[in-house]
XYZ file of N, CA and C in Angstrom:
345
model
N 28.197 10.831 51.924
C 26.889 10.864 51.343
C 26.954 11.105 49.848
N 25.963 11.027 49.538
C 25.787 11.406 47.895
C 25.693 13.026 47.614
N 26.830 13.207 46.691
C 26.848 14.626 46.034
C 26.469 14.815 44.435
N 26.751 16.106 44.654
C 26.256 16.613 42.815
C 26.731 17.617 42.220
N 27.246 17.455 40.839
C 28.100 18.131 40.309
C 27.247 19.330 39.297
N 27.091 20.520 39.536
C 26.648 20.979 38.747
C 27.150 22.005 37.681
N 27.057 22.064 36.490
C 28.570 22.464 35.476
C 27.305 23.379 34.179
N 27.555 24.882 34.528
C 27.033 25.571 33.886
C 27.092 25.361 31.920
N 26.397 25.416 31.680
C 25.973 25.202 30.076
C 26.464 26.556 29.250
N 27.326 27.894 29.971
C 27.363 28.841 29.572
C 29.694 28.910 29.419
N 30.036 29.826 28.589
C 30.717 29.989 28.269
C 31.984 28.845 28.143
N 32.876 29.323 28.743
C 34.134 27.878 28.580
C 33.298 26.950 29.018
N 33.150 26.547 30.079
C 31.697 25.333 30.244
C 31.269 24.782 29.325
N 31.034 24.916 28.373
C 30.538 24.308 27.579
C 30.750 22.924 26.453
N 31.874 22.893 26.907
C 32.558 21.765 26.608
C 32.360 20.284 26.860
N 32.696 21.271 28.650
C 32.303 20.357 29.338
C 30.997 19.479 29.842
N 30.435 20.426 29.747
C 29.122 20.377 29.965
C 28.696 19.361 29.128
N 28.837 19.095 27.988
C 28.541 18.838 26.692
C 28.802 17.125 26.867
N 30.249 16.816 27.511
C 30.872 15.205 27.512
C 29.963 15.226 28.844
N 29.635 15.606 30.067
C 29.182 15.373 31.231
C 27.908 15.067 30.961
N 26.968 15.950 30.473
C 25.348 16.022 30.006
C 25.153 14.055 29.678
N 26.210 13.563 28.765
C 25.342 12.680 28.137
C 25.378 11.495 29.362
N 26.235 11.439 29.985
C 25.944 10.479 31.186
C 24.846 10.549 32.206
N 24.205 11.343 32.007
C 22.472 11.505 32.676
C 21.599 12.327 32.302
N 20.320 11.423 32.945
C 18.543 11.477 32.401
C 18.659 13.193 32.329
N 18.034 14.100 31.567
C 17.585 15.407 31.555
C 16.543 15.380 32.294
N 15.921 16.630 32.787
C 14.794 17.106 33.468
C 13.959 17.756 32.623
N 13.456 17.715 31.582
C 12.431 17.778 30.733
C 11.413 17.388 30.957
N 10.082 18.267 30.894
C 8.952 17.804 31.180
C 8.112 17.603 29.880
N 7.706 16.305 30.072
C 7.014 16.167 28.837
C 5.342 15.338 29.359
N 4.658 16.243 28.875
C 3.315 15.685 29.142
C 2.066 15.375 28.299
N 2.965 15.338 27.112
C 2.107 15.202 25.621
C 1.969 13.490 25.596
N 1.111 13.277 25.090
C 0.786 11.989 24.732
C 1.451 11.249 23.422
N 0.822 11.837 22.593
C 1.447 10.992 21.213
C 2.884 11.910 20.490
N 3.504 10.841 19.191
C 4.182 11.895 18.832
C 3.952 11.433 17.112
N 4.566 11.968 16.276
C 3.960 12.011 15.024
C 3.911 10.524 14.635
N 4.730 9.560 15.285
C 4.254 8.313 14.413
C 3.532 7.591 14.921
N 3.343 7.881 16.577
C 2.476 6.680 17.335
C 1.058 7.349 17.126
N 0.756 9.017 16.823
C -0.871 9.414 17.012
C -2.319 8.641 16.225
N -1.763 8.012 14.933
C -2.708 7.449 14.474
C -3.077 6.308 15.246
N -2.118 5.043 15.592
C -2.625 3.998 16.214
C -2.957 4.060 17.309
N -2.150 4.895 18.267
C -2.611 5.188 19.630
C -4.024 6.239 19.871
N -3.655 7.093 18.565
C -5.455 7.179 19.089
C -6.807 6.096 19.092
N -6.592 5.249 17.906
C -7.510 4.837 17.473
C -7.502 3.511 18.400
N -6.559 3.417 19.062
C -6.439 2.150 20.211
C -7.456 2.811 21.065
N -7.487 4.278 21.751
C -7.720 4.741 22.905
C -9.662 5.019 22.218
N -9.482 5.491 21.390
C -11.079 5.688 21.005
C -11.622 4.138 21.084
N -11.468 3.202 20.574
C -11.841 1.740 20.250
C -12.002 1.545 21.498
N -11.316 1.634 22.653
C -12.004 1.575 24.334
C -13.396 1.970 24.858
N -14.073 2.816 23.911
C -15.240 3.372 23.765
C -16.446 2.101 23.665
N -17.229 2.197 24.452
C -18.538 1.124 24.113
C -19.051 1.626 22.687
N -19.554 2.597 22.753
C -19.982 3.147 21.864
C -19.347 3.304 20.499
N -18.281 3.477 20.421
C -17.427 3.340 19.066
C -17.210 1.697 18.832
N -17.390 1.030 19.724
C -17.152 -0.095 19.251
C -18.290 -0.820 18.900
N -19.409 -0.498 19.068
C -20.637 -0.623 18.985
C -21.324 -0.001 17.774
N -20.536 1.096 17.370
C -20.592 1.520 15.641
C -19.950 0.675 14.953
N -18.847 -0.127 15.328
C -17.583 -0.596 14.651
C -18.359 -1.863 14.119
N -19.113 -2.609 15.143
C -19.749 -3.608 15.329
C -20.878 -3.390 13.960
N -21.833 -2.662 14.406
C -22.790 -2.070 12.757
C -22.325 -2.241 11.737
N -21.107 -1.769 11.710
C -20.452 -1.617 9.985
C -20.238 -2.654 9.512
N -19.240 -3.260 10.394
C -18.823 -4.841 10.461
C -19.764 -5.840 9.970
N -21.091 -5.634 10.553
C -22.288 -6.664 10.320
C -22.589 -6.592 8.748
N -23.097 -5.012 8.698
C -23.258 -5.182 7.275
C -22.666 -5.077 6.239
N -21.401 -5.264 6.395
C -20.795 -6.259 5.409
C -20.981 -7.330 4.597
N -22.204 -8.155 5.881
C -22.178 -8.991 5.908
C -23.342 -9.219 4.756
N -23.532 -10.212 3.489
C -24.547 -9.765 2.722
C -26.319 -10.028 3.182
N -26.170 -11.156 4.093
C -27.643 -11.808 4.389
C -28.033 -10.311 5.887
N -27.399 -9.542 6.337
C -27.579 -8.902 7.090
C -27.686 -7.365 6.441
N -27.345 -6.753 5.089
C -27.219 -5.896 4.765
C -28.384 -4.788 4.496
N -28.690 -3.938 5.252
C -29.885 -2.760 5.867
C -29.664 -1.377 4.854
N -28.281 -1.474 4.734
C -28.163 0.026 4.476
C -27.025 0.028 2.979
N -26.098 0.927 2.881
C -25.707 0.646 1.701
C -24.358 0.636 2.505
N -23.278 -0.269 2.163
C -22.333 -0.660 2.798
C -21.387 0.828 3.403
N -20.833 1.678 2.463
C -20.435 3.292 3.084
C -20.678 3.962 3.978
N -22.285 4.212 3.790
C -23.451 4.905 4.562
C -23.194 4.677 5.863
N -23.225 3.003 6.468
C -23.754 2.725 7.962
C -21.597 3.371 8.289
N -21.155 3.778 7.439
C -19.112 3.855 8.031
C -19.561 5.303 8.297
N -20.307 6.126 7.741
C -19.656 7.706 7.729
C -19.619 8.196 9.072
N -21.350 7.161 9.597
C -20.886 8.021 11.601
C -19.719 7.802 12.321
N -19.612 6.872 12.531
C -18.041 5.773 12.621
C -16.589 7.267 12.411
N -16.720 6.741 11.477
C -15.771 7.521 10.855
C -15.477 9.358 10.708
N -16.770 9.851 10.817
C -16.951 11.335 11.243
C -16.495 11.703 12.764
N -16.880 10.664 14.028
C -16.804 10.754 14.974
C -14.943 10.498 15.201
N -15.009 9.750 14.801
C -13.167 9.356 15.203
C -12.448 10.123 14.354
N -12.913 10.868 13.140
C -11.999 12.133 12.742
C -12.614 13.488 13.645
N -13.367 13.571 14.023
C -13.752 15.129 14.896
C -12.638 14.972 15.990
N -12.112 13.763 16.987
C -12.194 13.198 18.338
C -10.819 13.395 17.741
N -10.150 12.697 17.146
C -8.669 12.670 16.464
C -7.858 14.231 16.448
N -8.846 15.052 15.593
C -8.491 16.170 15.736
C -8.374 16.825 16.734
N -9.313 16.819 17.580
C -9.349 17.482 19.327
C -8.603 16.698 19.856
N -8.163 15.696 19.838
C -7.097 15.084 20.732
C -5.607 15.471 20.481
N -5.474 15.575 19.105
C -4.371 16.642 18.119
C -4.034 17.825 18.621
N -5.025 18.703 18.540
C -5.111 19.711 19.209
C -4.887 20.337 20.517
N -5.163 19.266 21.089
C -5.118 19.703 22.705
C -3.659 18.941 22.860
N -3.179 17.908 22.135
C -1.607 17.650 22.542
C -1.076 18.277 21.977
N -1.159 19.193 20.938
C -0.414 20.011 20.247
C 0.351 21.168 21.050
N -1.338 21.762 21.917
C -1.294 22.914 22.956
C -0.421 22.450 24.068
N -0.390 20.780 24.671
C -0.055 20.414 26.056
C 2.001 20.473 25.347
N 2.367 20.376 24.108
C 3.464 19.959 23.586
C 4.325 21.759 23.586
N 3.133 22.764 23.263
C 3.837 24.068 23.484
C 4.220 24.708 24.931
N 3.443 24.501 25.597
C 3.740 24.369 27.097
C 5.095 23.739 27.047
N 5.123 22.815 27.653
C 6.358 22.013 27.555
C 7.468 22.336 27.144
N 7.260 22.735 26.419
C 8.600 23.691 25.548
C 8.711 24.793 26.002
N 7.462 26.086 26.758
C 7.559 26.996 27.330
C 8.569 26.651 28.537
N 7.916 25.931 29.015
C 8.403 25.581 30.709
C 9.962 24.945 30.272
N 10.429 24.352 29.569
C 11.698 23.335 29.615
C 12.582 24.888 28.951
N 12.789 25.841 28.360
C 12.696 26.913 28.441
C 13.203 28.253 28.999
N 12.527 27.988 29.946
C 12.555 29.141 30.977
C 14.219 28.982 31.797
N 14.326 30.056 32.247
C 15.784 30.415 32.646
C 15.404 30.242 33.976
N 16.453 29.586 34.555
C 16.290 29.092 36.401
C 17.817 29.818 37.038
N 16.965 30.055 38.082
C 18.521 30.968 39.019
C 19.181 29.022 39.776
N 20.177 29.302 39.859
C 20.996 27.925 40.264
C 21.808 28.880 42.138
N 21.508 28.354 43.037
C 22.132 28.900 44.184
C 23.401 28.255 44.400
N 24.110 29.051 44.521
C 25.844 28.295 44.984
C 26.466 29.367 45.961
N 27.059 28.405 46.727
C 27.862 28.580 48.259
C 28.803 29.831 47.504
């Protein structure tokens, strides 16, 4: 049957441990979403799924346009744009919090049972 080698990370071990480790996946839990280079586009992918944000997006867009222009071209961006920086930040935030976890838990010291 299939067995498993398990090779402590602590004293002489460590060597070994070290050439063995890189031949397999870690058990790290990771449950954060973005990371510093994907958070801008991937948020703004995931907000843009929004009827409603896209439906501001749509407003701004129009009046651009000059035979359609209502408001003063800036003006109709700031809701737009207030909303997806409030939303950005709380989404920041709360992966920031889900990213310290993660690190708590990956972390923590585990008893290992042996024969």
């Amino acid at each position: 049957g299939k067995h498993r080698i398990v090779i402590p990370c602590l004293g002489h071990f460590k060597e070994e441990y070290e050439k063995v480790s890189k031949l397999y996946m870690n058990n790290k839990i990771r449950t954060t979403r973005y990371t510093l280079l994907n958070f801008l586009p991937r948020n703004l992918f995931e907000q843009f799924h929004r009827v409603a944000n896209l439906y501001f997006l749509f407003l701004a867009v129009l009046n651009w346009v000059p035979l359609v222009e209502a408001f003063q071209k800036e003006i109709t961006m700031l809701p737009l744009i207030g909303v997806l920086t409030i939303i950005a930040v709380k989404d920041g935030l709360e992966d920031y919090s889900r990213y310290k976890m993660d690190k708590q838990i990956n972390n923590l010291v585990t008893k290992v049972y042996s024969r």
